[in-house]
PDB file of C-alpha atoms in Angstrom:
ATOM      1  CA  MET E   1    -157.998  70.273  12.822  1.00 45.00           C
ATOM      2  CA  ALA E   2    -158.882  70.282  16.553  1.00 51.00           C
ATOM      3  CA  ASP E   3    -155.286  69.482  17.568  1.00 69.00           C
ATOM      4  CA  THR E   4    -154.046  72.668  15.867  1.00 84.00           C
ATOM      5  CA  LEU E   5    -155.920  74.660  18.503  1.00 92.00           C
ATOM      6  CA  PRO E   6    -154.154  75.773  21.676  1.00 94.00           C
ATOM      7  CA  PHE E   7    -154.285  73.221  24.476  1.00 96.00           C
ATOM      8  CA  PRO E   8    -156.850  75.149  26.619  1.00 97.00           C
ATOM      9  CA  ASP E   9    -159.237  75.302  23.650  1.00 97.00           C
ATOM     10  CA  GLN E  10    -158.806  71.568  23.023  1.00 97.00           C
ATOM     11  CA  LEU E  11    -159.697  70.931  26.655  1.00 98.00           C
ATOM     12  CA  CYS E  12    -162.839  73.066  26.500  1.00 97.00           C
ATOM     13  CA  ASN E  13    -163.967  71.570  23.203  1.00 97.00           C
ATOM     14  CA  TRP E  14    -163.689  68.073  24.648  1.00 97.00           C
ATOM     15  CA  LEU E  15    -165.728  69.050  27.728  1.00 97.00           C
ATOM     16  CA  ILE E  16    -168.403  70.544  25.499  1.00 96.00           C
ATOM     17  CA  SER E  17    -168.449  67.299  23.489  1.00 96.00           C
ATOM     18  CA  ILE E  18    -169.440  65.391  26.647  1.00 93.00           C
ATOM     19  CA  SER E  19    -172.195  67.931  27.386  1.00 93.00           C
ATOM     20  CA  PHE E  20    -170.425  70.106  29.959  1.00 94.00           C
ATOM     21  CA  PRO E  21    -170.534  73.806  29.031  1.00 94.00           C
ATOM     22  CA  CYS E  22    -166.988  75.194  29.154  1.00 96.00           C
ATOM     23  CA  ASN E  23    -165.794  78.766  28.804  1.00 95.00           C
ATOM     24  CA  LEU E  24    -162.233  80.088  28.911  1.00 96.00           C
ATOM     25  CA  VAL E  25    -162.131  83.308  30.905  1.00 95.00           C
ATOM     26  CA  ARG E  26    -159.458  85.736  32.012  1.00 92.00           C
ATOM     27  CA  GLU E  27    -159.789  86.576  35.674  1.00 86.00           C
ATOM     28  CA  PRO E  28    -158.369  89.768  37.260  1.00 86.00           C
ATOM     29  CA  ASP E  29    -154.695  89.659  38.284  1.00 87.00           C
ATOM     30  CA  PHE E  30    -154.146  86.190  36.790  1.00 94.00           C
ATOM     31  CA  THR E  31    -152.256  85.700  33.543  1.00 93.00           C
ATOM     32  CA  LEU E  32    -153.536  82.231  32.579  1.00 96.00           C
ATOM     33  CA  PRO E  33    -157.010  81.453  31.267  1.00 96.00           C
ATOM     34  CA  VAL E  34    -159.351  79.522  33.548  1.00 97.00           C
ATOM     35  CA  ALA E  35    -161.771  76.949  32.162  1.00 97.00           C
ATOM     36  CA  LEU E  36    -165.195  77.279  33.781  1.00 96.00           C
ATOM     37  CA  ILE E  37    -167.190  74.056  33.577  1.00 96.00           C
ATOM     38  CA  GLY E  38    -170.919  74.273  34.161  1.00 91.00           C
ATOM     39  CA  ASP E  39    -173.747  71.989  35.158  1.00 76.00           C
ATOM     40  CA  GLY E  40    -176.968  73.784  34.396  1.00 72.00           C
ATOM     41  CA  ASP E  41    -176.684  77.358  35.661  1.00 79.00           C
ATOM     42  CA  ARG E  42    -173.810  76.836  38.094  1.00 89.00           C
ATOM     43  CA  VAL E  43    -170.061  76.429  37.805  1.00 93.00           C
ATOM     44  CA  VAL E  44    -169.053  73.042  39.216  1.00 94.00           C
ATOM     45  CA  MET E  45    -165.375  72.983  38.307  1.00 97.00           C
ATOM     46  CA  LYS E  46    -162.569  75.312  37.324  1.00 97.00           C
ATOM     47  CA  ILE E  47    -159.493  74.011  35.537  1.00 98.00           C
ATOM     48  CA  ILE E  48    -156.293  76.009  35.259  1.00 98.00           C
ATOM     49  CA  PRO E  49    -154.607  74.845  32.024  1.00 98.00           C
ATOM     50  CA  VAL E  50    -150.882  75.595  32.083  1.00 97.00           C
ATOM     51  CA  GLU E  51    -149.796  75.995  28.478  1.00 96.00           C
ATOM     52  CA  PHE E  52    -146.047  75.672  27.919  1.00 95.00           C
ATOM     53  CA  GLU E  53    -145.811  78.795  25.785  1.00 93.00           C
ATOM     54  CA  ALA E  54    -147.320  80.890  28.575  1.00 94.00           C
ATOM     55  CA  TRP E  55    -145.051  79.203  31.122  1.00 95.00           C
ATOM     56  CA  ARG E  56    -141.927  79.996  29.057  1.00 93.00           C
ATOM     57  CA  LYS E  57    -142.873  83.661  28.795  1.00 93.00           C
ATOM     58  CA  SER E  58    -143.548  84.054  32.505  1.00 93.00           C
ATOM     59  CA  ASP E  59    -141.565  84.515  35.662  1.00 92.00           C
ATOM     60  CA  GLY E  60    -141.916  80.875  36.729  1.00 89.00           C
ATOM     61  CA  THR E  61    -141.622  81.509  40.473  1.00 92.00           C
ATOM     62  CA  LYS E  62    -144.297  84.199  40.424  1.00 94.00           C
ATOM     63  CA  LEU E  63    -146.636  82.253  38.146  1.00 96.00           C
ATOM     64  CA  LEU E  64    -146.323  79.151  40.331  1.00 96.00           C
ATOM     65  CA  HIS E  65    -147.220  81.292  43.357  1.00 96.00           C
ATOM     66  CA  ASP E  66    -150.181  82.806  41.498  1.00 96.00           C
ATOM     67  CA  ILE E  67    -151.435  79.373  40.389  1.00 97.00           C
ATOM     68  CA  THR E  68    -151.270  78.117  43.977  1.00 96.00           C
ATOM     69  CA  LEU E  69    -153.241  81.102  45.260  1.00 96.00           C
ATOM     70  CA  LYS E  70    -155.805  80.854  42.455  1.00 97.00           C
ATOM     71  CA  LEU E  71    -156.350  77.133  43.089  1.00 97.00           C
ATOM     72  CA  ALA E  72    -156.825  77.775  46.814  1.00 96.00           C
ATOM     73  CA  SER E  73    -159.376  80.520  46.124  1.00 96.00           C
ATOM     74  CA  ILE E  74    -161.328  78.231  43.792  1.00 96.00           C
ATOM     75  CA  ARG E  75    -161.502  75.450  46.377  1.00 96.00           C
ATOM     76  CA  ASN E  76    -162.267  77.853  49.228  1.00 96.00           C
ATOM     77  CA  ALA E  77    -165.307  78.963  47.232  1.00 94.00           C
ATOM     78  CA  GLY E  78    -166.581  75.383  47.280  1.00 94.00           C
ATOM     79  CA  ILE E  79    -165.782  74.715  43.604  1.00 95.00           C
ATOM     80  CA  LEU E  80    -163.790  71.747  42.350  1.00 96.00           C
ATOM     81  CA  GLY E  81    -160.364  72.903  41.192  1.00 97.00           C
ATOM     82  CA  VAL E  82    -157.720  71.215  39.045  1.00 98.00           C
ATOM     83  CA  VAL E  83    -154.400  72.378  37.610  1.00 98.00           C
ATOM     84  CA  LEU E  84    -153.570  70.668  34.325  1.00 98.00           C
ATOM     85  CA  TRP E  85    -150.167  70.943  32.637  1.00 98.00           C
ATOM     86  CA  GLU E  86    -149.957  70.706  28.867  1.00 97.00           C
ATOM     87  CA  ASP E  87    -147.691  67.631  28.818  1.00 97.00           C
ATOM     88  CA  TYR E  88    -150.295  65.517  30.616  1.00 97.00           C
ATOM     89  CA  TRP E  89    -152.948  66.534  28.099  1.00 97.00           C
ATOM     90  CA  LEU E  90    -150.718  65.737  25.128  1.00 96.00           C
ATOM     91  CA  ALA E  91    -149.138  62.509  26.382  1.00 96.00           C
ATOM     92  CA  LYS E  92    -151.811  60.995  28.635  1.00 97.00           C
ATOM     93  CA  ARG E  93    -155.013  62.506  27.369  1.00 97.00           C
ATOM     94  CA  SER E  94    -157.235  59.480  27.891  1.00 97.00           C
ATOM     95  CA  ILE E  95    -156.153  59.211  31.544  1.00 98.00           C
ATOM     96  CA  VAL E  96    -156.746  62.937  32.076  1.00 98.00           C
ATOM     97  CA  GLN E  97    -160.185  62.666  30.486  1.00 98.00           C
ATOM     98  CA  SER E  98    -161.005  59.642  32.626  1.00 97.00           C
ATOM     99  CA  ARG E  99    -160.062  61.489  35.827  1.00 97.00           C
ATOM    100  CA  LEU E 100    -162.089  64.538  34.865  1.00 97.00           C
ATOM    101  CA  THR E 101    -165.181  62.526  33.917  1.00 96.00           C
ATOM    102  CA  SER E 102    -164.882  60.673  37.234  1.00 96.00           C
ATOM    103  CA  ILE E 103    -164.731  63.938  39.176  1.00 95.00           C
ATOM    104  CA  LEU E 104    -167.696  65.247  37.176  1.00 94.00           C
ATOM    105  CA  GLY E 105    -169.733  62.106  37.850  1.00 93.00           C
ATOM    106  CA  ARG E 106    -169.798  60.783  34.293  1.00 93.00           C
ATOM    107  CA  SER E 107    -167.842  57.540  34.788  1.00 96.00           C
ATOM    108  CA  ALA E 108    -169.253  54.025  34.937  1.00 97.00           C
ATOM    109  CA  ARG E 109    -169.957  53.363  38.621  1.00 97.00           C
ATOM    110  CA  ILE E 110    -168.897  50.021  40.085  1.00 98.00           C
ATOM    111  CA  PRO E 111    -169.723  49.263  43.738  1.00 98.00           C
ATOM    112  CA  ALA E 112    -166.573  47.930  45.410  1.00 98.00           C
ATOM    113  CA  ARG E 113    -168.744  45.486  47.390  1.00 98.00           C
ATOM    114  CA  LEU E 114    -169.181  43.508  44.146  1.00 98.00           C
ATOM    115  CA  THR E 115    -165.419  43.100  43.716  1.00 98.00           C
ATOM    116  CA  LEU E 116    -162.872  40.659  45.126  1.00 98.00           C
ATOM    117  CA  ALA E 117    -159.605  41.939  46.634  1.00 98.00           C
ATOM    118  CA  ARG E 118    -156.343  40.011  46.413  1.00 98.00           C
ATOM    119  CA  ARG E 119    -152.595  40.377  45.924  1.00 98.00           C
ATOM    120  CA  ILE E 120    -151.370  40.850  42.343  1.00 98.00           C
ATOM    121  CA  ASP E 121    -147.963  40.500  40.726  1.00 97.00           C
ATOM    122  CA  ASN E 122    -145.584  43.218  39.592  1.00 97.00           C
ATOM    123  CA  ALA E 123    -146.167  42.692  35.856  1.00 97.00           C
ATOM    124  CA  LEU E 124    -149.929  43.171  36.134  1.00 98.00           C
ATOM    125  CA  THR E 125    -149.437  46.175  38.428  1.00 98.00           C
ATOM    126  CA  THR E 126    -146.985  47.829  36.046  1.00 98.00           C
ATOM    127  CA  GLN E 127    -149.283  47.421  33.044  1.00 98.00           C
ATOM    128  CA  PHE E 128    -152.343  48.676  34.914  1.00 98.00           C
ATOM    129  CA  LEU E 129    -150.570  51.761  36.259  1.00 98.00           C
ATOM    130  CA  ASP E 130    -149.051  52.508  32.874  1.00 97.00           C
ATOM    131  CA  ASP E 131    -152.543  52.454  31.373  1.00 97.00           C
ATOM    132  CA  ASN E 132    -154.467  54.168  34.173  1.00 98.00           C
ATOM    133  CA  HIS E 133    -152.274  56.404  36.372  1.00 98.00           C
ATOM    134  CA  LEU E 134    -150.941  59.818  35.313  1.00 96.00           C
ATOM    135  CA  ASN E 135    -147.575  59.181  36.968  1.00 94.00           C
ATOM    136  CA  GLY E 136    -147.279  55.604  35.772  1.00 95.00           C
ATOM    137  CA  PRO E 137    -145.734  52.688  37.667  1.00 95.00           C
ATOM    138  CA  THR E 138    -143.125  52.931  40.385  1.00 94.00           C
ATOM    139  CA  THR E 139    -141.388  50.540  42.765  1.00 95.00           C
ATOM    140  CA  SER E 140    -143.568  48.942  45.438  1.00 97.00           C
ATOM    141  CA  LYS E 141    -143.424  45.987  47.795  1.00 97.00           C
ATOM    142  CA  PHE E 142    -147.076  45.018  48.165  1.00 98.00           C
ATOM    143  CA  ARG E 143    -149.703  45.218  45.436  1.00 98.00           C
ATOM    144  CA  TYR E 144    -153.451  44.624  45.679  1.00 98.00           C
ATOM    145  CA  GLY E 145    -156.152  44.583  43.036  1.00 98.00           C
ATOM    146  CA  LEU E 146    -159.948  44.633  42.921  1.00 98.00           C
ATOM    147  CA  PHE E 147    -161.527  42.230  40.459  1.00 98.00           C
ATOM    148  CA  LEU E 148    -165.088  42.440  39.177  1.00 98.00           C
ATOM    149  CA  PRO E 149    -166.461  38.901  38.570  1.00 98.00           C
ATOM    150  CA  LYS E 150    -168.037  38.239  35.199  1.00 98.00           C
ATOM    151  CA  ARG E 151    -171.476  37.768  36.731  1.00 98.00           C
ATOM    152  CA  TYR E 152    -171.428  41.468  37.622  1.00 98.00           C
ATOM    153  CA  TYR E 153    -170.368  42.823  34.231  1.00 98.00           C
ATOM    154  CA  ARG E 154    -174.013  43.837  33.911  1.00 97.00           C
ATOM    155  CA  VAL E 155    -173.359  46.877  36.133  1.00 97.00           C
ATOM    156  CA  LEU E 156    -171.226  48.367  33.354  1.00 97.00           C
ATOM    157  CA  PRO E 157    -172.952  50.507  30.702  1.00 96.00           C
ATOM    158  CA  SER E 158    -173.737  48.737  27.444  1.00 94.00           C
ATOM    159  CA  ASN E 159    -171.349  51.067  25.595  1.00 93.00           C
ATOM    160  CA  PHE E 160    -168.412  50.431  27.947  1.00 95.00           C
ATOM    161  CA  ALA E 161    -165.647  48.904  25.827  1.00 94.00           C
ATOM    162  CA  PHE E 162    -163.710  46.018  27.394  1.00 95.00           C
ATOM    163  CA  ASP E 163    -162.897  42.362  26.811  1.00 94.00           C
ATOM    164  CA  GLN E 164    -165.891  40.444  28.168  1.00 95.00           C
ATOM    165  CA  LEU E 165    -164.383  36.968  27.708  1.00 96.00           C
ATOM    166  CA  PRO E 166    -162.255  36.728  30.904  1.00 96.00           C
ATOM    167  CA  GLU E 167    -163.973  35.549  34.082  1.00 97.00           C
ATOM    168  CA  GLU E 168    -163.040  38.765  35.905  1.00 98.00           C
ATOM    169  CA  LEU E 169    -161.976  42.338  35.211  1.00 98.00           C
ATOM    170  CA  LEU E 170    -159.280  44.210  37.146  1.00 98.00           C
ATOM    171  CA  VAL E 171    -160.902  47.549  38.045  1.00 98.00           C
ATOM    172  CA  ALA E 172    -158.635  49.140  40.690  1.00 98.00           C
ATOM    173  CA  ILE E 173    -155.278  48.674  42.375  1.00 98.00           C
ATOM    174  CA  ALA E 174    -153.300  50.051  45.310  1.00 98.00           C
ATOM    175  CA  THR E 175    -149.587  49.632  45.962  1.00 98.00           C
ATOM    176  CA  PHE E 176    -147.698  49.918  49.242  1.00 98.00           C
ATOM    177  CA  SER E 177    -144.108  50.223  50.449  1.00 98.00           C
ATOM    178  CA  ASN E 178    -142.252  47.838  52.706  1.00 96.00           C
ATOM    179  CA  ALA E 179    -142.497  48.665  56.417  1.00 95.00           C
ATOM    180  CA  ARG E 180    -140.461  51.491  57.842  1.00 93.00           C
ATOM    181  CA  ILE E 181    -139.813  50.505  61.437  1.00 90.00           C
ATOM    182  CA  PHE E 182    -139.412  53.139  64.131  1.00 83.00           C
ATOM    183  CA  GLU E 183    -138.699  52.705  67.814  1.00 74.00           C
ATOM    184  CA  GLN E 184    -141.433  54.307  69.897  1.00 70.00           C
ATOM    185  CA  GLY E 185    -141.785  53.621  73.596  1.00 67.00           C
ATOM    186  CA  ALA E 186    -139.068  50.958  73.326  1.00 70.00           C
ATOM    187  CA  GLN E 187    -141.290  49.023  70.900  1.00 79.00           C
ATOM    188  CA  PRO E 188    -141.181  48.804  67.103  1.00 85.00           C
ATOM    189  CA  PHE E 189    -143.766  50.823  65.175  1.00 89.00           C
ATOM    190  CA  ARG E 190    -144.417  49.716  61.582  1.00 92.00           C
ATOM    191  CA  SER E 191    -145.366  52.382  59.035  1.00 94.00           C
ATOM    192  CA  HIS E 192    -146.176  51.718  55.368  1.00 97.00           C
ATOM    193  CA  GLU E 193    -146.740  54.162  52.515  1.00 98.00           C
ATOM    194  CA  LEU E 194    -149.677  53.982  50.122  1.00 98.00           C
ATOM    195  CA  ILE E 195    -147.741  54.727  46.931  1.00 98.00           C
ATOM    196  CA  ARG E 196    -150.250  54.424  44.085  1.00 98.00           C
ATOM    197  CA  PHE E 197    -154.013  54.113  43.746  1.00 98.00           C
ATOM    198  CA  ALA E 198    -155.758  53.914  40.383  1.00 98.00           C
ATOM    199  CA  SER E 199    -159.056  52.823  38.892  1.00 98.00           C
ATOM    200  CA  LEU E 200    -159.684  51.458  35.419  1.00 98.00           C
ATOM    201  CA  GLN E 201    -160.135  54.236  32.879  1.00 98.00           C
ATOM    202  CA  GLY E 202    -163.757  55.252  32.486  1.00 97.00           C
ATOM    203  CA  THR E 203    -164.816  53.865  35.859  1.00 98.00           C
ATOM    204  CA  ASN E 204    -165.444  55.073  39.380  1.00 97.00           C
ATOM    205  CA  VAL E 205    -165.145  52.111  41.722  1.00 98.00           C
ATOM    206  CA  VAL E 206    -167.117  53.375  44.697  1.00 97.00           C
ATOM    207  CA  GLY E 207    -165.381  52.397  47.926  1.00 97.00           C
ATOM    208  CA  ALA E 208    -162.344  50.961  46.119  1.00 98.00           C
ATOM    209  CA  LEU E 209    -159.614  52.610  48.187  1.00 98.00           C
ATOM    210  CA  ASP E 210    -161.307  51.681  51.456  1.00 98.00           C
ATOM    211  CA  LYS E 211    -161.607  48.044  50.389  1.00 98.00           C
ATOM    212  CA  LEU E 212    -157.995  47.871  49.189  1.00 98.00           C
ATOM    213  CA  LEU E 213    -156.729  49.476  52.397  1.00 98.00           C
ATOM    214  CA  ASN E 214    -158.676  46.989  54.482  1.00 97.00           C
ATOM    215  CA  ALA E 215    -157.272  44.053  52.488  1.00 98.00           C
ATOM    216  CA  PHE E 216    -153.755  45.335  53.101  1.00 98.00           C
ATOM    217  CA  ILE E 217    -154.419  45.957  56.803  1.00 97.00           C
ATOM    218  CA  ARG E 218    -155.800  42.444  57.325  1.00 97.00           C
ATOM    219  CA  GLU E 219    -152.741  40.815  55.762  1.00 97.00           C
ATOM    220  CA  LYS E 220    -149.881  43.062  56.883  1.00 95.00           C
ATOM    221  CA  ALA E 221    -151.173  44.590  60.144  1.00 94.00           C
ATOM    222  CA  PRO E 222    -149.435  47.964  59.794  1.00 96.00           C
ATOM    223  CA  ASP E 223    -149.385  50.394  62.708  1.00 94.00           C
ATOM    224  CA  ASP E 224    -150.081  53.268  60.348  1.00 96.00           C
ATOM    225  CA  ILE E 225    -150.328  54.051  56.626  1.00 97.00           C
ATOM    226  CA  MET E 226    -149.147  57.339  55.158  1.00 97.00           C
ATOM    227  CA  THR E 227    -149.664  58.828  51.729  1.00 98.00           C
ATOM    228  CA  TYR E 228    -149.514  62.098  49.799  1.00 97.00           C
ATOM    229  CA  ALA E 229    -152.315  63.994  48.056  1.00 97.00           C
ATOM    230  CA  ASP E 230    -151.220  65.805  44.896  1.00 96.00           C
ATOM    231  CA  HIS E 231    -152.324  69.446  45.176  1.00 97.00           C
ATOM    232  CA  GLU E 232    -152.966  69.724  41.430  1.00 97.00           C
ATOM    233  CA  TRP E 233    -155.796  67.202  41.549  1.00 97.00           C
ATOM    234  CA  SER E 234    -156.841  66.681  45.151  1.00 95.00           C
ATOM    235  CA  ASP E 235    -157.877  68.737  48.152  1.00 93.00           C
ATOM    236  CA  GLY E 236    -157.448  65.653  50.346  1.00 94.00           C
ATOM    237  CA  ARG E 237    -161.088  65.216  51.297  1.00 94.00           C
ATOM    238  CA  SER E 238    -161.175  61.597  50.075  1.00 95.00           C
ATOM    239  CA  TYR E 239    -158.425  60.733  52.581  1.00 97.00           C
ATOM    240  CA  LEU E 240    -160.141  62.572  55.408  1.00 97.00           C
ATOM    241  CA  ARG E 241    -163.292  60.513  54.770  1.00 96.00           C
ATOM    242  CA  LEU E 242    -161.188  57.371  55.291  1.00 97.00           C
ATOM    243  CA  ASN E 243    -159.908  58.629  58.667  1.00 96.00           C
ATOM    244  CA  PHE E 244    -156.531  59.857  57.487  1.00 98.00           C
ATOM    245  CA  GLU E 245    -155.181  62.907  59.295  1.00 97.00           C
ATOM    246  CA  GLU E 246    -153.256  65.765  57.726  1.00 97.00           C
ATOM    247  CA  ARG E 247    -149.593  65.759  58.765  1.00 96.00           C
ATOM    248  CA  GLY E 248    -147.816  68.586  56.944  1.00 95.00           C
ATOM    249  CA  SER E 249    -146.983  69.211  53.318  1.00 94.00           C
ATOM    250  CA  MET E 250    -144.274  69.029  50.674  1.00 95.00           C
ATOM    251  CA  ALA E 251    -143.231  72.063  48.651  1.00 95.00           C
ATOM    252  CA  PRO E 252    -143.463  72.192  44.837  1.00 94.00           C
ATOM    253  CA  ARG E 253    -140.707  70.223  43.136  1.00 91.00           C
ATOM    254  CA  GLU E 254    -138.896  70.846  39.868  1.00 90.00           C
ATOM    255  CA  VAL E 255    -139.281  68.254  37.134  1.00 91.00           C
ATOM    256  CA  LEU E 256    -138.125  68.127  33.532  1.00 92.00           C
ATOM    257  CA  VAL E 257    -140.454  67.513  30.594  1.00 94.00           C
ATOM    258  CA  ASP E 258    -138.832  65.869  27.597  1.00 92.00           C
ATOM    259  CA  LEU E 259    -140.488  67.865  24.807  1.00 92.00           C
ATOM    260  CA  ARG E 260    -139.847  65.091  22.292  1.00 91.00           C
ATOM    261  CA  ASN E 261    -142.231  62.666  23.995  1.00 93.00           C
ATOM    262  CA  MET E 262    -143.740  64.706  26.879  1.00 94.00           C
ATOM    263  CA  ALA E 263    -142.288  62.323  29.475  1.00 93.00           C
ATOM    264  CA  ARG E 264    -141.464  63.696  32.923  1.00 91.00           C
ATOM    265  CA  VAL E 265    -138.103  62.977  34.557  1.00 86.00           C
ATOM    266  CA  SER E 266    -136.671  64.104  37.879  1.00 80.00           C
ATOM    267  CA  LYS E 267    -134.257  67.006  37.747  1.00 75.00           C
ATOM    268  CA  THR E 268    -130.947  65.535  38.909  1.00 73.00           C
ATOM    269  CA  PRO E 269    -127.464  67.140  38.964  1.00 69.00           C
ATOM    270  CA  GLU E 270    -126.586  65.059  35.905  1.00 69.00           C
ATOM    271  CA  LEU E 271    -129.450  66.659  33.984  1.00 65.00           C
ATOM    272  CA  ALA E 272    -128.929  70.195  35.269  1.00 62.00           C
ATOM    273  CA  GLU E 273    -127.177  71.463  32.142  1.00 66.00           C
ATOM    274  CA  ILE E 274    -129.196  69.741  29.446  1.00 69.00           C
ATOM    275  CA  SER E 275    -130.480  71.526  26.383  1.00 63.00           C
ATOM    276  CA  SER E 276    -133.494  73.781  26.847  1.00 70.00           C
ATOM    277  CA  VAL E 277    -134.469  72.887  23.291  1.00 77.00           C
ATOM    278  CA  ASP E 278    -135.379  69.326  24.237  1.00 86.00           C
ATOM    279  CA  TYR E 279    -136.346  69.797  27.887  1.00 89.00           C
ATOM    280  CA  LEU E 280    -138.484  72.252  29.822  1.00 92.00           C
ATOM    281  CA  THR E 281    -138.311  72.782  33.577  1.00 91.00           C
ATOM    282  CA  VAL E 282    -141.752  72.815  35.194  1.00 93.00           C
ATOM    283  CA  PHE E 283    -143.039  72.206  38.720  1.00 92.00           C
ATOM    284  CA  ASN E 284    -145.584  70.112  40.468  1.00 92.00           C
ATOM    285  CA  LEU E 285    -147.656  72.048  42.998  1.00 95.00           C
ATOM    286  CA  GLY E 286    -146.505  70.035  45.994  1.00 95.00           C
ATOM    287  CA  SER E 287    -148.570  67.703  48.127  1.00 97.00           C
ATOM    288  CA  THR E 288    -150.100  67.184  51.560  1.00 97.00           C
ATOM    289  CA  LYS E 289    -149.100  64.258  53.762  1.00 97.00           C
ATOM    290  CA  TYR E 290    -151.875  62.161  55.307  1.00 98.00           C
ATOM    291  CA  VAL E 291    -151.581  59.414  57.906  1.00 97.00           C
ATOM    292  CA  LYS E 292    -154.110  56.749  58.878  1.00 97.00           C
ATOM    293  CA  THR E 293    -153.389  55.365  62.346  1.00 95.00           C
ATOM    294  CA  ILE E 294    -154.226  51.679  62.691  1.00 93.00           C
ATOM    295  CA  LYS E 295    -152.628  51.074  66.116  1.00 80.00           C
ATOM    296  CA  PRO E 296    -151.635  53.985  68.368  1.00 65.00           C
ATOM    297  CA  ALA E 297    -147.917  54.292  69.012  1.00 55.00           C
ATOM    298  CA  PRO E 298    -146.803  52.706  72.322  1.00 54.00           C
ATOM    299  CA  ASP E 299    -146.172  56.073  73.956  1.00 52.00           C
ATOM    300  CA  GLU E 300    -149.649  57.352  73.056  1.00 48.00           C
ATOM    301  CA  PRO E 301    -152.565  56.976  75.517  1.00 45.00           C
TER     302      PRO E 301
END
């Protein structure tokens, strides 16, 4: 019965079921509903649910602009803001719910200091990202995981469902590109990209990204590490806390949603003329580039 409701109502009903008051409101000069999530008497988060039916009926360029402005106003007011497209809710609901409960402070907390960091293989990385990252796996050169030893399983809540037989539990991973080498000051400068970071569903591994970055830095000695923060979910503050610096941004990009399975695919020239019955053109909201300098470039003081 619940799944017959519109997607924004499904979202609010789920939040209410985990004890977060949620109300869908219409705000002035904005065509989409906004989900207001409370904690006591205050609003702690606003989610903009982008329902496909509303997207189809709109001027996409204008609505994308309006969503961007609305998200900025939410964050500028000191409130957590997220934009959530309908395909993610339908196809990857458990991952979406895990991310939201983590942001809202309802996930199982695991101190990264209790974990062990080491390189992992491609098969394990692919499976973990498929299960725990909204954008799934992608090509990478270096892959690191954090493992919680069995002796520390006690930090997990008694109702946390997982296989307790193995001697360790993979709780977070980070993947990195091969080095891009630039000539600066007549010397090579090695830059790597942090491509993916994900934690096990239902958990918040406190300090995980910092520990994974440090493991990578110790082994590969990069001169800098760059990454991108997705505007729909992040305002970049987690990177700033880890001494990344903002270095520009990327504009929103068109993607295609296969309406038969809600999978996202890049919009290529080969797919430009495909049927609008099976595919819907949507956008991401763009991203901000962040760079963590490990060793100053040779021409820097």
